[in-house]
mmCIF file of C-alpha atoms (C1' of nucleotides) in Angstrom:
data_model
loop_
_atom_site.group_PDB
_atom_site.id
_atom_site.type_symbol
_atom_site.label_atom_id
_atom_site.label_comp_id
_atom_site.label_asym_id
_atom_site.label_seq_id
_atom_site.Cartn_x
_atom_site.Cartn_y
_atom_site.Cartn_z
ATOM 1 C CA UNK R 1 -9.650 23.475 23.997
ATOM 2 C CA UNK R 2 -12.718 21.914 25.684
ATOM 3 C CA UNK R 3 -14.747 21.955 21.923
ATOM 4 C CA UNK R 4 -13.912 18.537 20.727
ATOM 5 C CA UNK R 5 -15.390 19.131 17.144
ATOM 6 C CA UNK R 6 -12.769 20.521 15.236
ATOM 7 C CA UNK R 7 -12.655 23.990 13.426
ATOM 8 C CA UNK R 8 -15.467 23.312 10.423
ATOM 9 C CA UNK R 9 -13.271 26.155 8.249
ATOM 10 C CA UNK R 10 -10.402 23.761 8.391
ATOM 11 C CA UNK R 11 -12.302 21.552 6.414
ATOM 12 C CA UNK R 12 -13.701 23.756 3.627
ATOM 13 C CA UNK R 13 -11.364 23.484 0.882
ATOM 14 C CA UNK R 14 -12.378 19.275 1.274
ATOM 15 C CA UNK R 15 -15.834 19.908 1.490
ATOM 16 C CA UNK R 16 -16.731 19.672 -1.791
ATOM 17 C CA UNK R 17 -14.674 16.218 -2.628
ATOM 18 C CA UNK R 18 -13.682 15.299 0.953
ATOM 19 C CA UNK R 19 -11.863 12.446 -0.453
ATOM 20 C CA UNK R 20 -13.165 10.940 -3.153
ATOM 21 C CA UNK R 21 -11.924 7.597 -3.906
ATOM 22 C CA UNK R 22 -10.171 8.713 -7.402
ATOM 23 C CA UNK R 23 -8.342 11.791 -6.073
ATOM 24 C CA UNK R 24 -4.922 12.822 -6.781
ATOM 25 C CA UNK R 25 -3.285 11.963 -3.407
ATOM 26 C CA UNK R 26 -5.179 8.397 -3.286
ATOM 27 C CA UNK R 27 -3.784 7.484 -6.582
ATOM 28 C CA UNK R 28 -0.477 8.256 -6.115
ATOM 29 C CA UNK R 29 -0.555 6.346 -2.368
ATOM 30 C CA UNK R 30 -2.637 3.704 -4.998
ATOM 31 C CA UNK R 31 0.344 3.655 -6.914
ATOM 32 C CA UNK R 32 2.790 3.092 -4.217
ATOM 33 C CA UNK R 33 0.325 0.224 -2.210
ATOM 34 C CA UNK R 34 1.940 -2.613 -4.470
ATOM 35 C CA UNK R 35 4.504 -4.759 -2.456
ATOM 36 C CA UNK R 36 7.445 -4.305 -4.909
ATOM 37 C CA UNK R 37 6.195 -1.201 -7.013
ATOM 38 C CA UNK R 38 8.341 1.295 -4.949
ATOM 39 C CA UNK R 39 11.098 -1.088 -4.638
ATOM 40 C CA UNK R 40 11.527 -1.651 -7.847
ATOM 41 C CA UNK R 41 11.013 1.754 -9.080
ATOM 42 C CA UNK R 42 14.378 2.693 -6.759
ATOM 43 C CA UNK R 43 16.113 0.249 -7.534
ATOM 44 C CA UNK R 44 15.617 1.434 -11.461
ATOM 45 C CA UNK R 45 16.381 4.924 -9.987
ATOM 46 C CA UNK R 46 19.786 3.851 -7.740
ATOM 47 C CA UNK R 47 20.906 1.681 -11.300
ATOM 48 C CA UNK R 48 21.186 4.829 -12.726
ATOM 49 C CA UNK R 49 17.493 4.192 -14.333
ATOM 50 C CA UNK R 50 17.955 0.969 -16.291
ATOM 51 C CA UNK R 51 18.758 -2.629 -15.488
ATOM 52 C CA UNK R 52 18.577 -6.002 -16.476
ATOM 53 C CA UNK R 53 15.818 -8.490 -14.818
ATOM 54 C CA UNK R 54 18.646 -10.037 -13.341
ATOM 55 C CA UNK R 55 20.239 -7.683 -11.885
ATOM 56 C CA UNK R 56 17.327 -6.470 -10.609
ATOM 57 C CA UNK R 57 16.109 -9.637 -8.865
ATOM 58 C CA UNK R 58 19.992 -9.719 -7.476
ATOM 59 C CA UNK R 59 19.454 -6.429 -5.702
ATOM 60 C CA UNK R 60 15.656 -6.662 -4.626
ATOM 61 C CA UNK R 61 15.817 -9.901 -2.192
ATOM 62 C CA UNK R 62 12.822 -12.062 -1.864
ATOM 63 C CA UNK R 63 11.150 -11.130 -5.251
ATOM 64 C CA UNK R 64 10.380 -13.692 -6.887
ATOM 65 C CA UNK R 65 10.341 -13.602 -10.812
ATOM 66 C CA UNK R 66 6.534 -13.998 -11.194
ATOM 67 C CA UNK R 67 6.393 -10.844 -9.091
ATOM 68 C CA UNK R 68 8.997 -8.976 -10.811
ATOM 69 C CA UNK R 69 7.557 -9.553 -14.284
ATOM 70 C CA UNK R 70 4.194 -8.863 -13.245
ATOM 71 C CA UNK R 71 5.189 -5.795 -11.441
ATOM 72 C CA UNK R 72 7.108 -4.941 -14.656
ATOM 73 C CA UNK R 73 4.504 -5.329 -17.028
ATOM 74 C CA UNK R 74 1.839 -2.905 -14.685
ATOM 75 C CA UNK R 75 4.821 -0.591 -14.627
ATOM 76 C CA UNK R 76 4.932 -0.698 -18.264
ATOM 77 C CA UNK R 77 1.105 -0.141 -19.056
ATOM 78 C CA UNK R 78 1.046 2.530 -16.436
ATOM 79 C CA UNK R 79 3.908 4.270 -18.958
ATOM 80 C CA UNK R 80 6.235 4.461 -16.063
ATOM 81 C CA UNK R 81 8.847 2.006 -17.132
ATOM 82 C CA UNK R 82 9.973 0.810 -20.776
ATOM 83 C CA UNK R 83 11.421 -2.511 -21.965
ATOM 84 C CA UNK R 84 14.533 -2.392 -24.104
ATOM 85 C CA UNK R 85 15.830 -5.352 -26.382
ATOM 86 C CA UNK R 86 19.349 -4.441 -26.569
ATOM 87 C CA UNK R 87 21.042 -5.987 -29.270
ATOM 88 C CA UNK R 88 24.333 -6.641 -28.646
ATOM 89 C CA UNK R 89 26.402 -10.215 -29.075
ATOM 90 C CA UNK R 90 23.406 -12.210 -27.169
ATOM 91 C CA UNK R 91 20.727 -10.160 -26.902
ATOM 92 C CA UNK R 92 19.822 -8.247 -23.475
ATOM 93 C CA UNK R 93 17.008 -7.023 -21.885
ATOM 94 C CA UNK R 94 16.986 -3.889 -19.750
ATOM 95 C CA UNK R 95 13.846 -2.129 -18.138
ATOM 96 C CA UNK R 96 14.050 2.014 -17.896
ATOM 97 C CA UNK R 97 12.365 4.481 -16.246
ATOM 98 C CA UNK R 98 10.323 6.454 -19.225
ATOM 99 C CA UNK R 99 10.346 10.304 -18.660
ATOM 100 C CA UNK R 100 7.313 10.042 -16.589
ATOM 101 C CA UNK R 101 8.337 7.764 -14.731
ATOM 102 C CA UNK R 102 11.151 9.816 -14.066
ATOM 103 C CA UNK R 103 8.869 12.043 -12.645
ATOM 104 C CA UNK R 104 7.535 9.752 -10.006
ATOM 105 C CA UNK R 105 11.221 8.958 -8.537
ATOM 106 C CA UNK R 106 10.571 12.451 -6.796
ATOM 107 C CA UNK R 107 7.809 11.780 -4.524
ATOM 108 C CA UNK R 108 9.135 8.306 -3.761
ATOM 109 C CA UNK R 109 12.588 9.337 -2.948
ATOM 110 C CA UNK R 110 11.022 11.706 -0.672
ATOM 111 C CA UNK R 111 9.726 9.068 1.339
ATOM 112 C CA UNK R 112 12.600 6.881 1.317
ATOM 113 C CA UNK R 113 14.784 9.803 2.706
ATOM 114 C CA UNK R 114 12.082 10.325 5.112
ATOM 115 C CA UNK R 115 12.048 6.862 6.025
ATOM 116 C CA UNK R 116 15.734 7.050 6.316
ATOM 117 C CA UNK R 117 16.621 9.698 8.194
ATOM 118 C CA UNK R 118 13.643 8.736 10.618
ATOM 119 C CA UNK R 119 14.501 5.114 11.280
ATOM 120 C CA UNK R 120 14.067 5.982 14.606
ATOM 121 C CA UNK R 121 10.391 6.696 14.729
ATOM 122 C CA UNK R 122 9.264 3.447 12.436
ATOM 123 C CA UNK R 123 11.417 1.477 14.824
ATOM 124 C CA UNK R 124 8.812 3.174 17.831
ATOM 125 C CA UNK R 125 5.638 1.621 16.039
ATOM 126 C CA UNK R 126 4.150 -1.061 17.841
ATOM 127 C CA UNK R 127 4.163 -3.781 15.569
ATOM 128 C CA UNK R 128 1.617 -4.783 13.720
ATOM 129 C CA UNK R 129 0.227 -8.318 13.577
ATOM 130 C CA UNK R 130 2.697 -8.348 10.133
ATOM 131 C CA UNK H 1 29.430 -9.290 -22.279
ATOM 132 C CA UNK H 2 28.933 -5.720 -23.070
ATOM 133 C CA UNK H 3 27.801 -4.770 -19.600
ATOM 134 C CA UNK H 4 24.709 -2.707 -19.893
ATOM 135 C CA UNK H 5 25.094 -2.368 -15.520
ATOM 136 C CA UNK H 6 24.945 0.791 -14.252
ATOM 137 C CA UNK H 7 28.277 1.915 -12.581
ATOM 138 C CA UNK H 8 28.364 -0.489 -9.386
ATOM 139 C CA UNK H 9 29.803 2.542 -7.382
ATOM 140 C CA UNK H 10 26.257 4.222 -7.170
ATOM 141 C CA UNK H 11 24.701 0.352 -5.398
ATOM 142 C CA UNK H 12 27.286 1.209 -2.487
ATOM 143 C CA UNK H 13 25.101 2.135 0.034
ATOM 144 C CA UNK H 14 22.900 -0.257 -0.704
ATOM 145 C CA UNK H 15 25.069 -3.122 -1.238
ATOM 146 C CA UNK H 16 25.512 -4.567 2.759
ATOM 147 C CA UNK H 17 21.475 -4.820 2.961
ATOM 148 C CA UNK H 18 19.513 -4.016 -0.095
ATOM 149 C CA UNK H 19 16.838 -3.753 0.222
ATOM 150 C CA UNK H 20 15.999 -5.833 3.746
ATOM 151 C CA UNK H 21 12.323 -6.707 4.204
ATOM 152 C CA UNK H 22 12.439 -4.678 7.541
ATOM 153 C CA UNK H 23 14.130 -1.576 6.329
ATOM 154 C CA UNK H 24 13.365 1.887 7.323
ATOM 155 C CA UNK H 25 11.503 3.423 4.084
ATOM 156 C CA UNK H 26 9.884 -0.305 3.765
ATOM 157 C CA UNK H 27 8.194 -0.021 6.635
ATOM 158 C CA UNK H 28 7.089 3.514 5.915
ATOM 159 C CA UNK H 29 5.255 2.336 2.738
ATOM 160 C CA UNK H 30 3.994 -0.649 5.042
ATOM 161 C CA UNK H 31 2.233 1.597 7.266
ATOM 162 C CA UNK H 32 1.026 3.635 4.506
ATOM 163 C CA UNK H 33 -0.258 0.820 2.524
ATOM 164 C CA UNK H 34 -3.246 0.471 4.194
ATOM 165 C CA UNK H 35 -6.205 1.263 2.419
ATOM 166 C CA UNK H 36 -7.641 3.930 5.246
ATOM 167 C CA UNK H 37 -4.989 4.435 7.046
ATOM 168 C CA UNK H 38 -3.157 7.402 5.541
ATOM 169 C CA UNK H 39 -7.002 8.797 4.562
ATOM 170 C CA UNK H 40 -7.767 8.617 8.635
ATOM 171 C CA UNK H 41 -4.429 10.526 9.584
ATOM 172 C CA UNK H 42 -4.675 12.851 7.105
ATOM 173 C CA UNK H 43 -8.392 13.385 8.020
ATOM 174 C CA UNK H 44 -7.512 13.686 11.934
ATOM 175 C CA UNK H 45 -4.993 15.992 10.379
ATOM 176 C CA UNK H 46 -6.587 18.553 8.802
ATOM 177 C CA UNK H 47 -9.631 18.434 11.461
ATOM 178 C CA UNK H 48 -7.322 19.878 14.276
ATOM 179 C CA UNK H 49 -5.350 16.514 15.158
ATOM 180 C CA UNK H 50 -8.461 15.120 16.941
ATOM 181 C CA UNK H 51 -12.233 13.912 15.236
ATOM 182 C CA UNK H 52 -15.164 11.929 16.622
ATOM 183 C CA UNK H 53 -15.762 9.075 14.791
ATOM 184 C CA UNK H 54 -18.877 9.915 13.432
ATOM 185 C CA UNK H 55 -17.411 12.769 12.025
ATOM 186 C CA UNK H 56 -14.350 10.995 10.488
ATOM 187 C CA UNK H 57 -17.150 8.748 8.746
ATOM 188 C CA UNK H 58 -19.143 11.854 7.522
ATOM 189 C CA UNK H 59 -15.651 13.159 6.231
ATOM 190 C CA UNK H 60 -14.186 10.006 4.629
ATOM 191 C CA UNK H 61 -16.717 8.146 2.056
ATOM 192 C CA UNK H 62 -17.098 4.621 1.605
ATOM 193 C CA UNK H 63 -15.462 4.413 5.013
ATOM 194 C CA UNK H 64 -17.405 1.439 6.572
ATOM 195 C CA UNK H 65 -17.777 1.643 10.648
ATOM 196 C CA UNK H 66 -15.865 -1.618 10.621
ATOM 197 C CA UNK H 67 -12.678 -0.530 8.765
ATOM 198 C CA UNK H 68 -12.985 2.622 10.389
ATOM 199 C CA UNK H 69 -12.737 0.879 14.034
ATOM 200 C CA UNK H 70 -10.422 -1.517 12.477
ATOM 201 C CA UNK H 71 -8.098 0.816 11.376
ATOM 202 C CA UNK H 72 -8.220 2.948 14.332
ATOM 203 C CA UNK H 73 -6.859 0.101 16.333
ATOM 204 C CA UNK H 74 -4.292 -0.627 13.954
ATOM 205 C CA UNK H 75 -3.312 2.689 14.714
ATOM 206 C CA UNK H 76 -3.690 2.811 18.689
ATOM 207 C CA UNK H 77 -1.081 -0.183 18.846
ATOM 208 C CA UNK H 78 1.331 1.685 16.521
ATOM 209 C CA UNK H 79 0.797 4.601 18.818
ATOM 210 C CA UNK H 80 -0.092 6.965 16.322
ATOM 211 C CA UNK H 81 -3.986 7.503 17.705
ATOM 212 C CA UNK H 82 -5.179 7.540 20.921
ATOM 213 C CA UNK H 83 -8.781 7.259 21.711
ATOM 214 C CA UNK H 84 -10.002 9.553 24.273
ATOM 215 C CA UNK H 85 -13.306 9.675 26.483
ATOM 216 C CA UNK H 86 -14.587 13.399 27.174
ATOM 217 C CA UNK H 87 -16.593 12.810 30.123
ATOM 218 C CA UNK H 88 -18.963 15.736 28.748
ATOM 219 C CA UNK H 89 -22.898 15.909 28.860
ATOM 220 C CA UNK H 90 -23.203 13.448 26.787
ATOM 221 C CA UNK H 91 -19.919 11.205 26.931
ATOM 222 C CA UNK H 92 -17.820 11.390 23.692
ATOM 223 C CA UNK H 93 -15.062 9.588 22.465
ATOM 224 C CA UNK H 94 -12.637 11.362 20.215
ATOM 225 C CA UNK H 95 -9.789 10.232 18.884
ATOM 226 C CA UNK H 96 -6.352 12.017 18.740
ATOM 227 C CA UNK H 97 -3.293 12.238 17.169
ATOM 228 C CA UNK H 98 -0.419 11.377 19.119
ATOM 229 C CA UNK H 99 2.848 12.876 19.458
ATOM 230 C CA UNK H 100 4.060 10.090 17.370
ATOM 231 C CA UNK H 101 1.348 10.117 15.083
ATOM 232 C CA UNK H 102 1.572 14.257 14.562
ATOM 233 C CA UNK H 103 5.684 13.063 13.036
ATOM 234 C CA UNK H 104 4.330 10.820 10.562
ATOM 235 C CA UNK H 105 2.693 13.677 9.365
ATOM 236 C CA UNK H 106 5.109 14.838 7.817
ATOM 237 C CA UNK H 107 5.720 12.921 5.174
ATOM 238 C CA UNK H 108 1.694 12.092 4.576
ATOM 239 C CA UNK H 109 1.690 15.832 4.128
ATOM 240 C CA UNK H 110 4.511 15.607 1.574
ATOM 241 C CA UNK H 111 2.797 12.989 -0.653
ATOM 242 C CA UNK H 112 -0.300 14.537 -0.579
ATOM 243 C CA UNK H 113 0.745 17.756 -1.189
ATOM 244 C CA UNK H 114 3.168 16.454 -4.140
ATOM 245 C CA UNK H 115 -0.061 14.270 -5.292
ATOM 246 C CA UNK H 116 -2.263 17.507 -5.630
ATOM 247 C CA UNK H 117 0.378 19.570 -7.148
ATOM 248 C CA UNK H 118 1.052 16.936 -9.647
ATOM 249 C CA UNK H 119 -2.255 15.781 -10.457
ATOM 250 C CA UNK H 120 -1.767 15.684 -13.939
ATOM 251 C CA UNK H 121 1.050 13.340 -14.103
ATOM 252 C CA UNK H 122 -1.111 10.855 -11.932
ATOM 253 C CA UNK H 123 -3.787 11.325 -14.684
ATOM 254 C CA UNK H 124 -1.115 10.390 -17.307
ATOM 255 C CA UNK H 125 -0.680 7.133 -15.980
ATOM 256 C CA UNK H 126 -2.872 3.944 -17.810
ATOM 257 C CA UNK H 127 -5.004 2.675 -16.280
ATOM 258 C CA UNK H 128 -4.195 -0.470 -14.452
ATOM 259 C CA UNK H 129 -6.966 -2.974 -13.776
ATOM 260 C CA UNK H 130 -7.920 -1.477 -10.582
ATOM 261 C "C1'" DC K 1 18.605 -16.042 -18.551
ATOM 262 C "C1'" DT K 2 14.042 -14.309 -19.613
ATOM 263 C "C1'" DG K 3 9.399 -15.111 -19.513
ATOM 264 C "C1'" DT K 4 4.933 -17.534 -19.002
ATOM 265 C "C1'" DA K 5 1.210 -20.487 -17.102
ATOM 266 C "C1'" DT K 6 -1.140 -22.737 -13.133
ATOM 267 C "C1'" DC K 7 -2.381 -23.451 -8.605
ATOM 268 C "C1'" DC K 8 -2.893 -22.127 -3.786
ATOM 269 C "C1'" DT K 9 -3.130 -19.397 0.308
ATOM 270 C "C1'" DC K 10 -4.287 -15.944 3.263
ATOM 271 C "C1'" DA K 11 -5.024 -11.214 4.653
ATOM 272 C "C1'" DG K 12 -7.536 -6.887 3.453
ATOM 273 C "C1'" DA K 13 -11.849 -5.264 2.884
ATOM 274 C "C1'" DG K 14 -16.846 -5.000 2.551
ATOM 275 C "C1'" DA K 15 -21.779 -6.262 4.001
ATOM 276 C "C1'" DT K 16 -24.753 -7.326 7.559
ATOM 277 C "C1'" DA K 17 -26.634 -7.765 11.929
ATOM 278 C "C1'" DC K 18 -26.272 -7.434 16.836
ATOM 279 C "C1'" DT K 19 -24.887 -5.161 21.568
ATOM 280 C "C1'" DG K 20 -23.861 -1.081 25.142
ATOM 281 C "C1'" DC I 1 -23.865 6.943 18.451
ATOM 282 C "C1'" DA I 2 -19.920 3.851 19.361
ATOM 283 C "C1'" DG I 3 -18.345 -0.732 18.969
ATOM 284 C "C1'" DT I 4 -18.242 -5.737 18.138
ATOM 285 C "C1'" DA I 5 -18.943 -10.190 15.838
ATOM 286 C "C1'" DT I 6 -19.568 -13.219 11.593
ATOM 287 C "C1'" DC I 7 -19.478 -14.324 6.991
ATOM 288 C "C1'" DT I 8 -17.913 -13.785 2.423
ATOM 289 C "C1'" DC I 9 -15.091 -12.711 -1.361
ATOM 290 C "C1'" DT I 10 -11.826 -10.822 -4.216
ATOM 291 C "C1'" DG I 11 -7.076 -10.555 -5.413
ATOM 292 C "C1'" DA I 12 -2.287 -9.616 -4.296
ATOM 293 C "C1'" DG I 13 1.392 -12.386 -3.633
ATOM 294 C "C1'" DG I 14 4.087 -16.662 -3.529
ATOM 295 C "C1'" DA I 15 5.653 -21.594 -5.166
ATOM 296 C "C1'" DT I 16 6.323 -24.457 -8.768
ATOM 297 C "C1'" DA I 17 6.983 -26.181 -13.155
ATOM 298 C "C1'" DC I 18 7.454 -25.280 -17.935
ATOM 299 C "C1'" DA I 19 9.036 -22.858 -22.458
ATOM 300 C "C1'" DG I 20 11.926 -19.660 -25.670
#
DNA sequence: CTGTATCCTCAGAGATACTG
DNA sequence: CAGTATCTCTGAGGATACAG
């Protein structure tokens, strides 16, 4: 095709809000930008949706516990995860996925499978001044 | 102690490496972390696979020149973009997805689609000092 | 073991102005 | 219109030490 400027029509269902900086997609990617959101998240989700803070840190290597905590806490404001005080002989704390956060294992798994099953291709990325 | 853990049996694939700093999926939320860069892929994406810059501005807000070129770049040494000179009239310079870029598509496609879909979970979530 | 409080660093991101 | 070059600044992320 020797016309360079793409089909206008394509566009017309984001011509309205092309992207505008609070839409759905952009949060959710938003949501997923934080170093150790996602990784903590699965690991919930792979624990079978609750661990302790140590046993989290065990399984997540090179978080530190400032990070964890702090990633915690956002998780918790943002209704996604839940702190529990179990209280058993010394008393425990466990972190668990709420209902909605539940909801956002979906989407993430998605792109870990992804990820997974197309190891390949990420490995074919130039690198990146990292 | 009571032993809150999760049964260790479902940590079994995960147990050798983790979660390694350099895994597959990590590097998939790497690339997608950027602030622009899943907004310019999905933009080339829905525009045909190829834009002109100035259109990509016009069709992505508060995208400055700078981060647009920036990011661009980013993207031409990943090989996802190529930048390509249509020795027209008028020379142009368009820029294109590659056959890399159009497989990392995919799963863009996937979280945007599941971020529209779902809009009102993202909506649910509190609002985290953004 | 869990959690908090400081301090520090550096990269992402924006604003601005200048050059083919 | 496309692209580059500075300058600045916020803040995510890490190290460390301390407290329940």
């Amino acid at each position: 095709m020797t016309d360079p400027t793409p089909s206008p029509d394509l566009l017309a269902g984001y011509r309205q809000a092309p992207f505008a900086e609070d839409c759905a997609p952009r949060r959710l990617l938003k949501l997923f930008s934080g170093k150790w959101v996602t990784m903590i998240l699965h690991a919930l989700h792979i624990s079978g949706g609750s661990a302790r803070p140590g046993a989290l840190q065990r399984n997540l290597p090179g978080l530190s516990k400032k990070m964890m905590t702090q990633t915690l806490r956002d998780l918790q404001t943002a209704g996604l995860v839940e702190r529990v005080v179990i209280q058993t002989m010394p008393p425990n704390v466990e972190y668990r996925l709420t209902a909605l956060g539940q909801r956002f294992i979906e989407p993430l798994e998605m792109l870990y499978c992804w990820g997974v099953r197309h190891a390949d291709l990420l490995q074919q990325l130039g690198q990146q001044p990292d």
